[in-house]
Amino acid sequence: MTTLSLSIFLALLAAAFTLACGHRGYLRAAGEAALGEGPSLPRAGWWAPAFMLVFLILISLLTYSRLGHFSGWQQQHTETRVDYLLQSRINQSMIQAERRPEDAATWLALAESQAAGGHYGEAVEALDQALALQGETAPLLGLKAKYLYYQQGRALGIDAVAAVSRALSLDDTDFTSRELLASHAYRQGQYQQAVEHWQVLLDSGTAGTREAAIQRAVERAKARIKAAATPQ
């Protein structure tokens, strides 16, 4: 049973218990009045059940307004758990980097953890540490360009361009660099450039498990090019 379901159940149980106690007291008073052992029984009022009904409706509306529908509530708590797990992963990566500051792999792991949590500035800093220890490689420079790109709001700034250019000068088929340039070109409506970048990955065999997805992306880009060339 979820926490929300349990809360609703307890609220209903409390309401039912309150009504039951009130009704029991009323019956006891009625019995005493019938035996002449108590004061005359006052007329049963309608206000108590009405009050409880209004109370339950208000509580339900307040709960819905704060949490939304049930699936939304579940999503909110799922995201909270995911955020907690990501933060735990980041913390562990930071501990490892502090313990092994001369290990480039630990800094790379920290960079990937920070990026997964959306902390792109910190991810770039961790990658710089890895680059300083390992030296420039196309994969590391491609990742740096990618993180800079997202840090700058999906914009290819000077630093991102410099990183991706250097990466491609080391390896013209670097997957991260080509995928970044292709995706950016597609978002900018530069479909032919996007196709060219993706085609490099397909022709070089570096697409790996992403080959089918890249082929579909190429088809979509070509369809956009064809649609733009077709007279209206």
One Martini backbone bead per residue (centre of mass of N, CA, C, O) as a GRO file, in nm:
protein
  232
    1MET     BB    1   0.096   0.036   0.024
    2THR     BB    2   0.076   0.353  -0.014
    3THR     BB    3   0.099   0.650   0.139
    4LEU     BB    4  -0.155   0.776   0.018
    5SER     BB    5  -0.350   0.545   0.075
    6LEU     BB    6  -0.305   0.545   0.382
    7SER     BB    7  -0.401   0.834   0.435
    8ILE     BB    8  -0.689   0.800   0.331
    9PHE     BB    9  -0.767   0.565   0.515
   10LEU     BB   10  -0.722   0.716   0.788
   11ALA     BB   11  -0.921   0.945   0.738
   12LEU     BB   12  -1.172   0.765   0.708
   13LEU     BB   13  -1.143   0.619   0.979
   14ALA     BB   14  -1.169   0.872   1.157
   15ALA     BB   15  -1.449   0.953   1.060
   16ALA     BB   16  -1.594   0.690   1.133
   17PHE     BB   17  -1.525   0.697   1.435
   18THR     BB   18  -1.661   0.963   1.503
   19LEU     BB   19  -1.947   0.879   1.415
   20ALA     BB   20  -1.971   0.629   1.594
   21CYS     BB   21  -1.941   0.772   1.867
   22GLY     BB   22  -2.178   0.963   1.833
   23HIS     BB   23  -2.393   0.741   1.790
   24ARG     BB   24  -2.346   0.592   2.059
   25GLY     BB   25  -2.414   0.830   2.243
   26TYR     BB   26  -2.700   0.866   2.138
   27LEU     BB   27  -2.805   0.582   2.217
   28ARG     BB   28  -2.748   0.606   2.521
   29ALA     BB   29  -2.931   0.850   2.566
   30ALA     BB   30  -3.186   0.714   2.461
   31GLY     BB   31  -3.197   0.488   2.674
   32GLU     BB   32  -3.207   0.670   2.928
   33ALA     BB   33  -3.465   0.820   2.846
   34ALA     BB   34  -3.651   0.568   2.833
   35LEU     BB   35  -3.586   0.498   3.157
   36GLY     BB   36  -3.561   0.779   3.317
   37GLU     BB   37  -3.226   0.842   3.369
   38GLY     BB   38  -3.257   1.095   3.189
   39PRO     BB   39  -3.271   1.324   2.989
   40SER     BB   40  -3.407   1.447   2.742
   41LEU     BB   41  -3.388   1.398   2.409
   42PRO     BB   42  -3.248   1.544   2.174
   43ARG     BB   43  -3.254   1.649   1.874
   44ALA     BB   44  -3.126   1.545   1.596
   45GLY     BB   45  -2.863   1.661   1.421
   46TRP     BB   46  -2.711   1.762   1.102
   47TRP     BB   47  -2.425   1.896   1.151
   48ALA     BB   48  -2.219   1.668   1.194
   49PRO     BB   49  -2.223   1.520   0.918
   50ALA     BB   50  -2.180   1.779   0.752
   51PHE     BB   51  -1.907   1.853   0.869
   52MET     BB   52  -1.757   1.593   0.784
   53LEU     BB   53  -1.808   1.621   0.481
   54VAL     BB   54  -1.670   1.894   0.441
   55PHE     BB   55  -1.397   1.809   0.555
   56LEU     BB   56  -1.334   1.585   0.346
   57ILE     BB   57  -1.348   1.764   0.096
   58LEU     BB   58  -1.125   1.966   0.175
   59ILE     BB   59  -0.899   1.759   0.208
   60SER     BB   60  -0.910   1.649  -0.081
   61LEU     BB   61  -0.854   1.919  -0.226
   62LEU     BB   62  -0.584   1.979  -0.088
   63THR     BB   63  -0.436   1.723  -0.175
   64TYR     BB   64  -0.468   1.761  -0.481
   65SER     BB   65  -0.334   2.046  -0.502
   66ARG     BB   66  -0.050   1.938  -0.388
   67LEU     BB   67  -0.028   1.642  -0.561
   68GLY     BB   68  -0.239   1.557  -0.738
   69HIS     BB   69  -0.260   1.304  -0.903
   70PHE     BB   70  -0.160   0.991  -0.845
   71SER     BB   71   0.059   0.971  -1.068
   72GLY     BB   72   0.195   1.238  -0.987
   73TRP     BB   73   0.274   1.151  -0.706
   74GLN     BB   74   0.449   0.914  -0.792
   75GLN     BB   75   0.645   1.080  -0.965
   76GLN     BB   76   0.750   1.265  -0.745
   77HIS     BB   77   0.871   1.029  -0.567
   78THR     BB   78   1.049   0.910  -0.785
   79GLU     BB   79   1.223   1.162  -0.830
   80THR     BB   80   1.329   1.175  -0.544
   81ARG     BB   81   1.475   0.902  -0.555
   82VAL     BB   82   1.655   0.969  -0.797
   83ASP     BB   83   1.796   1.213  -0.671
   84TYR     BB   84   1.917   1.056  -0.439
   85LEU     BB   85   2.084   0.858  -0.612
   86LEU     BB   86   2.250   1.072  -0.759
   87GLN     BB   87   2.375   1.202  -0.508
   88SER     BB   88   2.511   0.945  -0.413
   89ARG     BB   89   2.687   0.910  -0.662
   90ILE     BB   90   2.837   1.178  -0.638
   91ASN     BB   91   2.955   1.133  -0.357
   92GLN     BB   92   3.118   0.880  -0.429
   93SER     BB   93   3.289   1.015  -0.652
   94MET     BB   94   3.420   1.225  -0.466
   95ILE     BB   95   3.559   1.030  -0.278
   96GLN     BB   96   3.732   0.890  -0.494
   97ALA     BB   97   3.880   1.149  -0.588
   98GLU     BB   98   4.011   1.205  -0.307
   99ARG     BB   99   4.160   0.925  -0.287
  100ARG     BB  100   4.225   0.946  -0.628
  101PRO     BB  101   4.368   1.215  -0.777
  102GLU     BB  102   4.558   1.043  -1.001
  103ASP     BB  103   4.286   0.936  -1.132
  104ALA     BB  104   4.119   0.978  -1.423
  105ALA     BB  105   3.871   0.787  -1.388
  106THR     BB  106   3.748   0.928  -1.138
  107TRP     BB  107   3.694   1.200  -1.283
  108LEU     BB  108   3.511   1.087  -1.499
  109ALA     BB  109   3.296   0.974  -1.309
  110LEU     BB  110   3.228   1.247  -1.184
  111ALA     BB  111   3.140   1.389  -1.442
  112GLU     BB  112   2.905   1.195  -1.510
  113SER     BB  113   2.750   1.241  -1.247
  114GLN     BB  114   2.711   1.546  -1.271
  115ALA     BB  115   2.563   1.538  -1.545
  116ALA     BB  116   2.324   1.360  -1.452
  117GLY     BB  117   2.248   1.608  -1.240
  118GLY     BB  118   2.309   1.891  -1.410
  119HIS     BB  119   2.630   1.958  -1.338
  120TYR     BB  120   2.818   2.096  -1.576
  121GLY     BB  121   3.037   2.263  -1.443
  122GLU     BB  122   3.151   2.031  -1.265
  123ALA     BB  123   3.205   1.840  -1.502
  124VAL     BB  124   3.421   2.012  -1.639
  125GLU     BB  125   3.619   2.019  -1.403
  126ALA     BB  126   3.664   1.711  -1.393
  127LEU     BB  127   3.765   1.685  -1.686
  128ASP     BB  128   4.014   1.862  -1.653
  129GLN     BB  129   4.152   1.664  -1.464
  130ALA     BB  130   4.163   1.427  -1.664
  131LEU     BB  131   4.323   1.580  -1.885
  132ALA     BB  132   4.573   1.643  -1.708
  133LEU     BB  133   4.640   1.334  -1.661
  134GLN     BB  134   4.588   1.201  -1.966
  135GLY     BB  135   4.517   1.390  -2.176
  136GLU     BB  136   4.432   1.439  -2.492
  137THR     BB  137   4.110   1.328  -2.605
  138ALA     BB  138   3.839   1.283  -2.789
  139PRO     BB  139   3.633   1.184  -2.574
  140LEU     BB  140   3.689   1.406  -2.362
  141LEU     BB  141   3.640   1.653  -2.548
  142GLY     BB  142   3.355   1.575  -2.629
  143LEU     BB  143   3.237   1.589  -2.344
  144LYS     BB  144   3.308   1.880  -2.288
  145ALA     BB  145   3.139   1.998  -2.515
  146LYS     BB  146   2.870   1.885  -2.415
  147TYR     BB  147   2.865   2.022  -2.133
  148LEU     BB  148   2.892   2.311  -2.239
  149TYR     BB  149   2.639   2.311  -2.408
  150TYR     BB  150   2.440   2.266  -2.163
  151GLN     BB  151   2.537   2.497  -1.983
  152GLN     BB  152   2.458   2.707  -2.239
  153GLY     BB  153   2.175   2.616  -2.347
  154ARG     BB  154   2.232   2.485  -2.623
  155ALA     BB  155   2.523   2.618  -2.696
  156LEU     BB  156   2.787   2.712  -2.920
  157GLY     BB  157   3.045   2.807  -2.786
  158ILE     BB  158   3.370   2.871  -2.781
  159ASP     BB  159   3.455   2.631  -2.598
  160ALA     BB  160   3.294   2.410  -2.746
  161VAL     BB  161   3.423   2.447  -3.023
  162ALA     BB  162   3.714   2.394  -2.936
  163ALA     BB  163   3.669   2.106  -2.828
  164VAL     BB  164   3.544   1.974  -3.085
  165SER     BB  165   3.773   2.044  -3.279
  166ARG     BB  166   3.995   1.893  -3.128
  167ALA     BB  167   3.864   1.616  -3.134
  168LEU     BB  168   3.848   1.592  -3.454
  169SER     BB  169   4.160   1.617  -3.493
  170LEU     BB  170   4.204   1.333  -3.349
  171ASP     BB  171   3.890   1.232  -3.428
  172ASP     BB  172   3.667   1.231  -3.691
  173THR     BB  173   3.473   0.986  -3.538
  174ASP     BB  174   3.368   1.101  -3.291
  175PHE     BB  175   3.077   1.049  -3.143
  176THR     BB  176   3.011   1.289  -2.955
  177SER     BB  177   3.079   1.515  -3.156
  178ARG     BB  178   2.894   1.435  -3.394
  179GLU     BB  179   2.628   1.422  -3.233
  180LEU     BB  180   2.631   1.712  -3.141
  181LEU     BB  181   2.637   1.849  -3.422
  182ALA     BB  182   2.386   1.711  -3.536
  183SER     BB  183   2.177   1.800  -3.324
  184HIS     BB  184   2.222   2.101  -3.353
  185ALA     BB  185   2.158   2.126  -3.654
  186TYR     BB  186   1.869   2.019  -3.633
  187ARG     BB  187   1.761   2.244  -3.438
  188GLN     BB  188   1.850   2.472  -3.663
  189GLY     BB  189   1.767   2.347  -3.958
  190GLN     BB  190   2.045   2.184  -4.049
  191TYR     BB  191   2.001   1.902  -4.213
  192GLN     BB  192   2.250   1.848  -4.389
  193GLN     BB  193   2.460   1.860  -4.163
  194ALA     BB  194   2.339   1.636  -3.994
  195VAL     BB  195   2.371   1.412  -4.201
  196GLU     BB  196   2.679   1.427  -4.227
  197HIS     BB  197   2.747   1.353  -3.935
  198TRP     BB  198   2.589   1.082  -3.922
  199GLN     BB  199   2.730   0.947  -4.167
  200VAL     BB  200   3.006   0.917  -4.041
  201LEU     BB  201   2.914   0.711  -3.827
  202LEU     BB  202   2.805   0.497  -4.023
  203ASP     BB  203   3.063   0.459  -4.207
  204SER     BB  204   3.267   0.395  -3.952
  205GLY     BB  205   3.114   0.223  -3.715
  206THR     BB  206   3.059   0.415  -3.438
  207ALA     BB  207   2.754   0.379  -3.353
  208GLY     BB  208   2.661   0.105  -3.283
  209THR     BB  209   2.374   0.088  -3.092
  210ARG     BB  210   2.285   0.371  -3.255
  211GLU     BB  211   2.229   0.312  -3.555
  212ALA     BB  212   1.919   0.303  -3.581
  213ALA     BB  213   1.868   0.588  -3.467
  214ILE     BB  214   2.038   0.738  -3.680
  215GLN     BB  215   1.883   0.647  -3.928
  216ARG     BB  216   1.619   0.784  -3.842
  217ALA     BB  217   1.736   1.069  -3.831
  218VAL     BB  218   1.814   1.084  -4.127
  219GLU     BB  219   1.529   1.046  -4.240
  220ARG     BB  220   1.407   1.298  -4.110
  221ALA     BB  221   1.599   1.503  -4.239
  222LYS     BB  222   1.534   1.432  -4.535
  223ALA     BB  223   1.234   1.499  -4.512
  224ARG     BB  224   1.279   1.800  -4.453
  225ILE     BB  225   1.429   1.864  -4.713
  226LYS     BB  226   1.204   1.778  -4.906
  227ALA     BB  227   0.981   1.965  -4.796
  228ALA     BB  228   1.139   2.235  -4.851
  229ALA     BB  229   1.160   2.170  -5.177
  230THR     BB  230   0.858   2.171  -5.189
  231PRO     BB  231   0.612   2.311  -5.337
  232GLN     BB  232   0.315   2.483  -5.224
   0.00000   0.00000   0.00000
